Amino acid sequence: MTAMTPGSNIPLPTTRVAVDVSAPVRLDVSGLLLTADGKVRNDDDFIFYNQ
């Protein structure tokens, strides 16, 4: 498991990812899927809560 700090980003060595968030307050978590050159392909690459 990898822990992240607020505002951080890390490359993931796999195509399937599970995220478990634990915090003392409610959070709104989102993610972006990026290509090798660091760009989002389209709106489908933006993941957010209750999508």
mmCIF file as Biopython writes it, N, C-alpha, C and O atoms, coordinates in Angstrom:
data_model
#
loop_
_atom_site.group_PDB
_atom_site.id
_atom_site.type_symbol
_atom_site.label_atom_id
_atom_site.label_alt_id
_atom_site.label_comp_id
_atom_site.label_asym_id
_atom_site.label_entity_id
_atom_site.label_seq_id
_atom_site.pdbx_PDB_ins_code
_atom_site.Cartn_x
_atom_site.Cartn_y
_atom_site.Cartn_z
_atom_site.occupancy
_atom_site.B_iso_or_equiv
_atom_site.auth_seq_id
_atom_site.auth_asym_id
_atom_site.pdbx_PDB_model_num
ATOM 1   N N  . MET A ? 1  ? 0.840   -1.182 0.000   1.0 0.0 1  A 1 
ATOM 2   C CA . MET A ? 1  ? 0.000   0.000  0.000   1.0 0.0 1  A 1 
ATOM 3   C C  . MET A ? 1  ? 0.884   1.243  0.000   1.0 0.0 1  A 1 
ATOM 4   O O  . MET A ? 1  ? 1.914   1.281  0.673   1.0 0.0 1  A 1 
ATOM 5   N N  . THR A ? 2  ? 0.479   2.250  -0.751  1.0 0.0 2  A 1 
ATOM 6   C CA . THR A ? 2  ? 1.198   3.518  -0.826  1.0 0.0 2  A 1 
ATOM 7   C C  . THR A ? 2  ? 0.354   4.613  -0.208  1.0 0.0 2  A 1 
ATOM 8   O O  . THR A ? 2  ? -0.811  4.780  -0.567  1.0 0.0 2  A 1 
ATOM 9   N N  . ALA A ? 3  ? 0.933   5.358  0.717   1.0 0.0 3  A 1 
ATOM 10  C CA . ALA A ? 3  ? 0.232   6.490  1.323   1.0 0.0 3  A 1 
ATOM 11  C C  . ALA A ? 3  ? 0.591   7.758  0.559   1.0 0.0 3  A 1 
ATOM 12  O O  . ALA A ? 3  ? 1.737   7.952  0.156   1.0 0.0 3  A 1 
ATOM 13  N N  . MET A ? 4  ? -0.401  8.614  0.368   1.0 0.0 4  A 1 
ATOM 14  C CA . MET A ? 4  ? -0.185  9.869  -0.344  1.0 0.0 4  A 1 
ATOM 15  C C  . MET A ? 4  ? -0.496  11.044 0.570   1.0 0.0 4  A 1 
ATOM 16  O O  . MET A ? 4  ? -1.324  10.935 1.475   1.0 0.0 4  A 1 
ATOM 17  N N  . THR A ? 5  ? 0.159   12.148 0.335   1.0 0.0 5  A 1 
ATOM 18  C CA . THR A ? 5  ? -0.108  13.373 1.071   1.0 0.0 5  A 1 
ATOM 19  C C  . THR A ? 5  ? -0.996  14.275 0.201   1.0 0.0 5  A 1 
ATOM 20  O O  . THR A ? 5  ? -1.027  14.105 -1.018  1.0 0.0 5  A 1 
ATOM 21  N N  . PRO A ? 6  ? -1.712  15.226 0.801   1.0 0.0 6  A 1 
ATOM 22  C CA . PRO A ? 6  ? -2.571  16.116 0.007   1.0 0.0 6  A 1 
ATOM 23  C C  . PRO A ? 6  ? -1.799  16.819 -1.114  1.0 0.0 6  A 1 
ATOM 24  O O  . PRO A ? 6  ? -0.718  17.363 -0.894  1.0 0.0 6  A 1 
ATOM 25  N N  . GLY A ? 7  ? -2.374  16.795 -2.312  1.0 0.0 7  A 1 
ATOM 26  C CA . GLY A ? 7  ? -1.759  17.460 -3.459  1.0 0.0 7  A 1 
ATOM 27  C C  . GLY A ? 7  ? -0.716  16.639 -4.182  1.0 0.0 7  A 1 
ATOM 28  O O  . GLY A ? 7  ? -0.151  17.098 -5.175  1.0 0.0 7  A 1 
ATOM 29  N N  . SER A ? 8  ? -0.448  15.433 -3.708  1.0 0.0 8  A 1 
ATOM 30  C CA . SER A ? 8  ? 0.601   14.622 -4.337  1.0 0.0 8  A 1 
ATOM 31  C C  . SER A ? 8  ? 0.053   13.838 -5.520  1.0 0.0 8  A 1 
ATOM 32  O O  . SER A ? 8  ? -1.160  13.711 -5.686  1.0 0.0 8  A 1 
ATOM 33  N N  . ASN A ? 9  ? 0.942   13.323 -6.326  1.0 0.0 9  A 1 
ATOM 34  C CA . ASN A ? 9  ? 0.562   12.398 -7.383  1.0 0.0 9  A 1 
ATOM 35  C C  . ASN A ? 9  ? 1.681   11.379 -7.531  1.0 0.0 9  A 1 
ATOM 36  O O  . ASN A ? 9  ? 2.847   11.677 -7.270  1.0 0.0 9  A 1 
ATOM 37  N N  . ILE A ? 10 ? 1.317   10.181 -7.950  1.0 0.0 10 A 1 
ATOM 38  C CA . ILE A ? 10 ? 2.295   9.110  -8.117  1.0 0.0 10 A 1 
ATOM 39  C C  . ILE A ? 10 ? 1.925   8.299  -9.356  1.0 0.0 10 A 1 
ATOM 40  O O  . ILE A ? 10 ? 0.743   8.135  -9.655  1.0 0.0 10 A 1 
ATOM 41  N N  . PRO A ? 11 ? 2.918   7.795  -10.073 1.0 0.0 11 A 1 
ATOM 42  C CA . PRO A ? 11 ? 2.618   6.895  -11.186 1.0 0.0 11 A 1 
ATOM 43  C C  . PRO A ? 11 ? 2.211   5.531  -10.624 1.0 0.0 11 A 1 
ATOM 44  O O  . PRO A ? 11 ? 2.710   5.112  -9.580  1.0 0.0 11 A 1 
ATOM 45  N N  . LEU A ? 12 ? 1.320   4.853  -11.310 1.0 0.0 12 A 1 
ATOM 46  C CA . LEU A ? 12 ? 0.869   3.537  -10.872 1.0 0.0 12 A 1 
ATOM 47  C C  . LEU A ? 12 ? 1.358   2.480  -11.856 1.0 0.0 12 A 1 
ATOM 48  O O  . LEU A ? 12 ? 1.187   2.639  -13.065 1.0 0.0 12 A 1 
ATOM 49  N N  . PRO A ? 13 ? 1.962   1.406  -11.358 1.0 0.0 13 A 1 
ATOM 50  C CA . PRO A ? 13 ? 2.548   0.396  -12.234 1.0 0.0 13 A 1 
ATOM 51  C C  . PRO A ? 13 ? 1.547   -0.637 -12.741 1.0 0.0 13 A 1 
ATOM 52  O O  . PRO A ? 13 ? 1.957   -1.691 -13.227 1.0 0.0 13 A 1 
ATOM 53  N N  . THR A ? 14 ? 0.253   -0.367 -12.642 1.0 0.0 14 A 1 
ATOM 54  C CA . THR A ? 14 ? -0.762  -1.329 -13.039 1.0 0.0 14 A 1 
ATOM 55  C C  . THR A ? 14 ? -1.924  -0.623 -13.727 1.0 0.0 14 A 1 
ATOM 56  O O  . THR A ? 14 ? -2.053  0.598  -13.637 1.0 0.0 14 A 1 
ATOM 57  N N  . THR A ? 15 ? -2.761  -1.379 -14.406 1.0 0.0 15 A 1 
ATOM 58  C CA . THR A ? 15 ? -3.907  -0.772 -15.085 1.0 0.0 15 A 1 
ATOM 59  C C  . THR A ? 15 ? -5.170  -0.826 -14.244 1.0 0.0 15 A 1 
ATOM 60  O O  . THR A ? 15 ? -6.158  -0.171 -14.577 1.0 0.0 15 A 1 
ATOM 61  N N  . ARG A ? 16 ? -5.160  -1.595 -13.159 1.0 0.0 16 A 1 
ATOM 62  C CA . ARG A ? 16 ? -6.331  -1.685 -12.275 1.0 0.0 16 A 1 
ATOM 63  C C  . ARG A ? 16 ? -5.942  -1.173 -10.896 1.0 0.0 16 A 1 
ATOM 64  O O  . ARG A ? 16 ? -4.927  -1.587 -10.336 1.0 0.0 16 A 1 
ATOM 65  N N  . VAL A ? 17 ? -6.754  -0.269 -10.350 1.0 0.0 17 A 1 
ATOM 66  C CA . VAL A ? 17 ? -6.425  0.389  -9.088  1.0 0.0 17 A 1 
ATOM 67  C C  . VAL A ? 17 ? -7.643  0.399  -8.174  1.0 0.0 17 A 1 
ATOM 68  O O  . VAL A ? 17 ? -8.762  0.643  -8.626  1.0 0.0 17 A 1 
ATOM 69  N N  . ALA A ? 18 ? -7.426  0.135  -6.891  1.0 0.0 18 A 1 
ATOM 70  C CA . ALA A ? 18 ? -8.461  0.285  -5.872  1.0 0.0 18 A 1 
ATOM 71  C C  . ALA A ? 18 ? -7.980  1.340  -4.888  1.0 0.0 18 A 1 
ATOM 72  O O  . ALA A ? 18 ? -6.818  1.339  -4.483  1.0 0.0 18 A 1 
ATOM 73  N N  . VAL A ? 19 ? -8.876  2.238  -4.507  1.0 0.0 19 A 1 
ATOM 74  C CA . VAL A ? 19 ? -8.515  3.324  -3.597  1.0 0.0 19 A 1 
ATOM 75  C C  . VAL A ? 19 ? -9.374  3.225  -2.349  1.0 0.0 19 A 1 
ATOM 76  O O  . VAL A ? 19 ? -10.596 3.106  -2.430  1.0 0.0 19 A 1 
ATOM 77  N N  . ASP A ? 20 ? -8.723  3.277  -1.195  1.0 0.0 20 A 1 
ATOM 78  C CA . ASP A ? 20 ? -9.414  3.284  0.093   1.0 0.0 20 A 1 
ATOM 79  C C  . ASP A ? 20 ? -8.980  4.541  0.827   1.0 0.0 20 A 1 
ATOM 80  O O  . ASP A ? 20 ? -7.794  4.722  1.105   1.0 0.0 20 A 1 
ATOM 81  N N  . VAL A ? 21 ? -9.931  5.409  1.141   1.0 0.0 21 A 1 
ATOM 82  C CA . VAL A ? 21 ? -9.615  6.684  1.770   1.0 0.0 21 A 1 
ATOM 83  C C  . VAL A ? 21 ? -10.097 6.666  3.213   1.0 0.0 21 A 1 
ATOM 84  O O  . VAL A ? 21 ? -11.242 6.314  3.494   1.0 0.0 21 A 1 
ATOM 85  N N  . SER A ? 22 ? -9.212  7.049  4.119   1.0 0.0 22 A 1 
ATOM 86  C CA . SER A ? 22 ? -9.547  7.133  5.534   1.0 0.0 22 A 1 
ATOM 87  C C  . SER A ? 22 ? -9.144  8.511  6.040   1.0 0.0 22 A 1 
ATOM 88  O O  . SER A ? 22 ? -7.985  8.910  5.920   1.0 0.0 22 A 1 
ATOM 89  N N  . ALA A ? 23 ? -10.107 9.236  6.607   1.0 0.0 23 A 1 
ATOM 90  C CA . ALA A ? 23 ? -9.821  10.589 7.088   1.0 0.0 23 A 1 
ATOM 91  C C  . ALA A ? 23 ? -10.780 10.934 8.217   1.0 0.0 23 A 1 
ATOM 92  O O  . ALA A ? 23 ? -11.877 10.378 8.280   1.0 0.0 23 A 1 
ATOM 93  N N  . PRO A ? 24 ? -10.392 11.840 9.111   1.0 0.0 24 A 1 
ATOM 94  C CA . PRO A ? 24 ? -11.271 12.224 10.214  1.0 0.0 24 A 1 
ATOM 95  C C  . PRO A ? 24 ? -12.417 13.143 9.782   1.0 0.0 24 A 1 
ATOM 96  O O  . PRO A ? 24 ? -13.307 13.432 10.582  1.0 0.0 24 A 1 
ATOM 97  N N  . VAL A ? 25 ? -12.406 13.602 8.536   1.0 0.0 25 A 1 
ATOM 98  C CA . VAL A ? 25 ? -13.473 14.447 8.000   1.0 0.0 25 A 1 
ATOM 99  C C  . VAL A ? 25 ? -13.919 13.886 6.653   1.0 0.0 25 A 1 
ATOM 100 O O  . VAL A ? 25 ? -13.210 13.073 6.060   1.0 0.0 25 A 1 
ATOM 101 N N  . ARG A ? 26 ? -15.089 14.311 6.160   1.0 0.0 26 A 1 
ATOM 102 C CA . ARG A ? 26 ? -15.558 13.850 4.844   1.0 0.0 26 A 1 
ATOM 103 C C  . ARG A ? 26 ? -14.721 14.496 3.748   1.0 0.0 26 A 1 
ATOM 104 O O  . ARG A ? 26 ? -14.394 15.680 3.822   1.0 0.0 26 A 1 
ATOM 105 N N  . LEU A ? 27 ? -14.382 13.723 2.744   1.0 0.0 27 A 1 
ATOM 106 C CA . LEU A ? 27 ? -13.564 14.203 1.638   1.0 0.0 27 A 1 
ATOM 107 C C  . LEU A ? 27 ? -14.281 13.994 0.320   1.0 0.0 27 A 1 
ATOM 108 O O  . LEU A ? 27 ? -15.140 13.120 0.206   1.0 0.0 27 A 1 
ATOM 109 N N  . ASP A ? 28 ? -13.933 14.786 -0.665  1.0 0.0 28 A 1 
ATOM 110 C CA . ASP A ? 28 ? -14.385 14.591 -2.035  1.0 0.0 28 A 1 
ATOM 111 C C  . ASP A ? 28 ? -13.152 14.203 -2.836  1.0 0.0 28 A 1 
ATOM 112 O O  . ASP A ? 28 ? -12.296 15.044 -3.113  1.0 0.0 28 A 1 
ATOM 113 N N  . VAL A ? 29 ? -13.059 12.940 -3.207  1.0 0.0 29 A 1 
ATOM 114 C CA . VAL A ? 29 ? -11.867 12.403 -3.867  1.0 0.0 29 A 1 
ATOM 115 C C  . VAL A ? 29 ? -12.134 12.267 -5.359  1.0 0.0 29 A 1 
ATOM 116 O O  . VAL A ? 29 ? -13.217 11.848 -5.767  1.0 0.0 29 A 1 
ATOM 117 N N  . SER A ? 30 ? -11.151 12.618 -6.162  1.0 0.0 30 A 1 
ATOM 118 C CA . SER A ? 30 ? -11.251 12.453 -7.608  1.0 0.0 30 A 1 
ATOM 119 C C  . SER A ? 30 ? -9.917  11.966 -8.141  1.0 0.0 30 A 1 
ATOM 120 O O  . SER A ? 30 ? -8.901  12.022 -7.450  1.0 0.0 30 A 1 
ATOM 121 N N  . GLY A ? 31 ? -9.930  11.492 -9.366  1.0 0.0 31 A 1 
ATOM 122 C CA . GLY A ? 31 ? -8.706  11.017 -9.990  1.0 0.0 31 A 1 
ATOM 123 C C  . GLY A ? 31 ? -8.715  11.316 -11.468 1.0 0.0 31 A 1 
ATOM 124 O O  . GLY A ? 31 ? -9.774  11.442 -12.084 1.0 0.0 31 A 1 
ATOM 125 N N  . LEU A ? 32 ? -7.530  11.431 -12.035 1.0 0.0 32 A 1 
ATOM 126 C CA . LEU A ? 32 ? -7.355  11.644 -13.470 1.0 0.0 32 A 1 
ATOM 127 C C  . LEU A ? 32 ? -6.494  10.524 -14.027 1.0 0.0 32 A 1 
ATOM 128 O O  . LEU A ? 32 ? -5.461  10.182 -13.451 1.0 0.0 32 A 1 
ATOM 129 N N  . LEU A ? 33 ? -6.916  9.956  -15.140 1.0 0.0 33 A 1 
ATOM 130 C CA . LEU A ? 33 ? -6.101  8.974  -15.844 1.0 0.0 33 A 1 
ATOM 131 C C  . LEU A ? 33 ? -5.302  9.727  -16.901 1.0 0.0 33 A 1 
ATOM 132 O O  . LEU A ? 33 ? -5.879  10.419 -17.741 1.0 0.0 33 A 1 
ATOM 133 N N  . LEU A ? 34 ? -3.993  9.597  -16.864 1.0 0.0 34 A 1 
ATOM 134 C CA . LEU A ? 34 ? -3.126  10.322 -17.792 1.0 0.0 34 A 1 
ATOM 135 C C  . LEU A ? 34 ? -2.418  9.368  -18.744 1.0 0.0 34 A 1 
ATOM 136 O O  . LEU A ? 34 ? -2.110  8.231  -18.386 1.0 0.0 34 A 1 
ATOM 137 N N  . THR A ? 35 ? -2.169  9.837  -19.942 1.0 0.0 35 A 1 
ATOM 138 C CA . THR A ? 35 ? -1.377  9.075  -20.895 1.0 0.0 35 A 1 
ATOM 139 C C  . THR A ? 35 ? 0.100   9.176  -20.514 1.0 0.0 35 A 1 
ATOM 140 O O  . THR A ? 35 ? 0.443   9.889  -19.570 1.0 0.0 35 A 1 
ATOM 141 N N  . ALA A ? 36 ? 0.962   8.483  -21.222 1.0 0.0 36 A 1 
ATOM 142 C CA . ALA A ? 36 ? 2.403   8.499  -20.929 1.0 0.0 36 A 1 
ATOM 143 C C  . ALA A ? 36 ? 2.986   9.901  -21.012 1.0 0.0 36 A 1 
ATOM 144 O O  . ALA A ? 36 ? 3.973   10.194 -20.338 1.0 0.0 36 A 1 
ATOM 145 N N  . ASP A ? 37 ? 2.394   10.782 -21.829 1.0 0.0 37 A 1 
ATOM 146 C CA . ASP A ? 37 ? 2.906   12.156 -21.922 1.0 0.0 37 A 1 
ATOM 147 C C  . ASP A ? 37 ? 2.205   13.108 -20.958 1.0 0.0 37 A 1 
ATOM 148 O O  . ASP A ? 37 ? 2.341   14.326 -21.078 1.0 0.0 37 A 1 
ATOM 149 N N  . GLY A ? 38 ? 1.441   12.547 -19.981 1.0 0.0 38 A 1 
ATOM 150 C CA . GLY A ? 38 ? 0.860   13.364 -18.923 1.0 0.0 38 A 1 
ATOM 151 C C  . GLY A ? 38 ? -0.407  14.101 -19.292 1.0 0.0 38 A 1 
ATOM 152 O O  . GLY A ? 38 ? -0.742  15.103 -18.659 1.0 0.0 38 A 1 
ATOM 153 N N  . LYS A ? 39 ? -1.125  13.629 -20.309 1.0 0.0 39 A 1 
ATOM 154 C CA . LYS A ? 39 ? -2.351  14.310 -20.745 1.0 0.0 39 A 1 
ATOM 155 C C  . LYS A ? 39 ? -3.570  13.417 -20.535 1.0 0.0 39 A 1 
ATOM 156 O O  . LYS A ? 39 ? -3.479  12.192 -20.617 1.0 0.0 39 A 1 
ATOM 157 N N  . VAL A ? 40 ? -4.707  14.047 -20.265 1.0 0.0 40 A 1 
ATOM 158 C CA . VAL A ? 40 ? -5.979  13.339 -20.175 1.0 0.0 40 A 1 
ATOM 159 C C  . VAL A ? 40 ? -6.521  13.182 -21.587 1.0 0.0 40 A 1 
ATOM 160 O O  . VAL A ? 40 ? -6.506  14.137 -22.364 1.0 0.0 40 A 1 
ATOM 161 N N  . ARG A ? 41 ? -7.001  11.985 -21.932 1.0 0.0 41 A 1 
ATOM 162 C CA . ARG A ? 41 ? -7.510  11.747 -23.289 1.0 0.0 41 A 1 
ATOM 163 C C  . ARG A ? 41 ? -8.855  12.414 -23.529 1.0 0.0 41 A 1 
ATOM 164 O O  . ARG A ? 41 ? -9.059  13.058 -24.558 1.0 0.0 41 A 1 
ATOM 165 N N  . ASN A ? 42 ? -9.796  12.257 -22.556 1.0 0.0 42 A 1 
ATOM 166 C CA . ASN A ? 42 ? -11.132 12.853 -22.695 1.0 0.0 42 A 1 
ATOM 167 C C  . ASN A ? 42 ? -11.820 12.857 -21.326 1.0 0.0 42 A 1 
ATOM 168 O O  . ASN A ? 42 ? -11.200 12.494 -20.326 1.0 0.0 42 A 1 
ATOM 169 N N  . ASP A ? 43 ? -13.078 13.260 -21.271 1.0 0.0 43 A 1 
ATOM 170 C CA . ASP A ? 43 ? -13.814 13.352 -20.008 1.0 0.0 43 A 1 
ATOM 171 C C  . ASP A ? 43 ? -13.949 12.014 -19.297 1.0 0.0 43 A 1 
ATOM 172 O O  . ASP A ? 43 ? -14.103 11.981 -18.076 1.0 0.0 43 A 1 
ATOM 173 N N  . ASP A ? 44 ? -13.895 10.902 -20.041 1.0 0.0 44 A 1 
ATOM 174 C CA . ASP A ? 44 ? -14.006 9.581  -19.423 1.0 0.0 44 A 1 
ATOM 175 C C  . ASP A ? 44 ? -12.815 9.260  -18.517 1.0 0.0 44 A 1 
ATOM 176 O O  . ASP A ? 44 ? -12.893 8.336  -17.708 1.0 0.0 44 A 1 
ATOM 177 N N  . ASP A ? 45 ? -11.732 9.998  -18.640 1.0 0.0 45 A 1 
ATOM 178 C CA . ASP A ? 45 ? -10.545 9.760  -17.820 1.0 0.0 45 A 1 
ATOM 179 C C  . ASP A ? 45 ? -10.552 10.560 -16.518 1.0 0.0 45 A 1 
ATOM 180 O O  . ASP A ? 45 ? -9.537  10.622 -15.824 1.0 0.0 45 A 1 
ATOM 181 N N  . PHE A ? 46 ? -11.680 11.167 -16.186 1.0 0.0 46 A 1 
ATOM 182 C CA . PHE A ? 46 ? -11.851 11.897 -14.927 1.0 0.0 46 A 1 
ATOM 183 C C  . PHE A ? 46 ? -12.789 11.079 -14.053 1.0 0.0 46 A 1 
ATOM 184 O O  . PHE A ? 46 ? -13.945 10.865 -14.418 1.0 0.0 46 A 1 
ATOM 185 N N  . ILE A ? 47 ? -12.305 10.618 -12.902 1.0 0.0 47 A 1 
ATOM 186 C CA . ILE A ? 47 ? -13.077 9.772  -12.006 1.0 0.0 47 A 1 
ATOM 187 C C  . ILE A ? 47 ? -13.379 10.548 -10.741 1.0 0.0 47 A 1 
ATOM 188 O O  . ILE A ? 47 ? -12.487 11.165 -10.159 1.0 0.0 47 A 1 
ATOM 189 N N  . PHE A ? 48 ? -14.640 10.522 -10.308 1.0 0.0 48 A 1 
ATOM 190 C CA . PHE A ? 48 ? -15.007 11.264 -9.113  1.0 0.0 48 A 1 
ATOM 191 C C  . PHE A ? 48 ? -16.103 10.509 -8.360  1.0 0.0 48 A 1 
ATOM 192 O O  . PHE A ? 48 ? -16.729 9.597  -8.901  1.0 0.0 48 A 1 
ATOM 193 N N  . TYR A ? 49 ? -16.321 10.897 -7.117  1.0 0.0 49 A 1 
ATOM 194 C CA . TYR A ? 49 ? -17.297 10.248 -6.249  1.0 0.0 49 A 1 
ATOM 195 C C  . TYR A ? 49 ? -18.689 10.288 -6.865  1.0 0.0 49 A 1 
ATOM 196 O O  . TYR A ? 49 ? -19.103 11.296 -7.437  1.0 0.0 49 A 1 
ATOM 197 N N  . ASN A ? 50 ? -19.391 9.188  -6.740  1.0 0.0 50 A 1 
ATOM 198 C CA . ASN A ? 50 ? -20.784 9.069  -7.200  1.0 0.0 50 A 1 
ATOM 199 C C  . ASN A ? 50 ? -20.918 9.260  -8.704  1.0 0.0 50 A 1 
ATOM 200 O O  . ASN A ? 50 ? -21.948 9.732  -9.186  1.0 0.0 50 A 1 
ATOM 201 N N  . GLN A ? 51 ? -19.903 8.901  -9.426  1.0 0.0 51 A 1 
ATOM 202 C CA . GLN A ? 51 ? -19.902 9.049  -10.878 1.0 0.0 51 A 1 
ATOM 203 C C  . GLN A ? 51 ? -20.894 8.116  -11.516 1.0 0.0 51 A 1 
ATOM 204 O O  . GLN A ? 51 ? -21.031 8.102  -12.739 1.0 0.0 51 A 1 
#
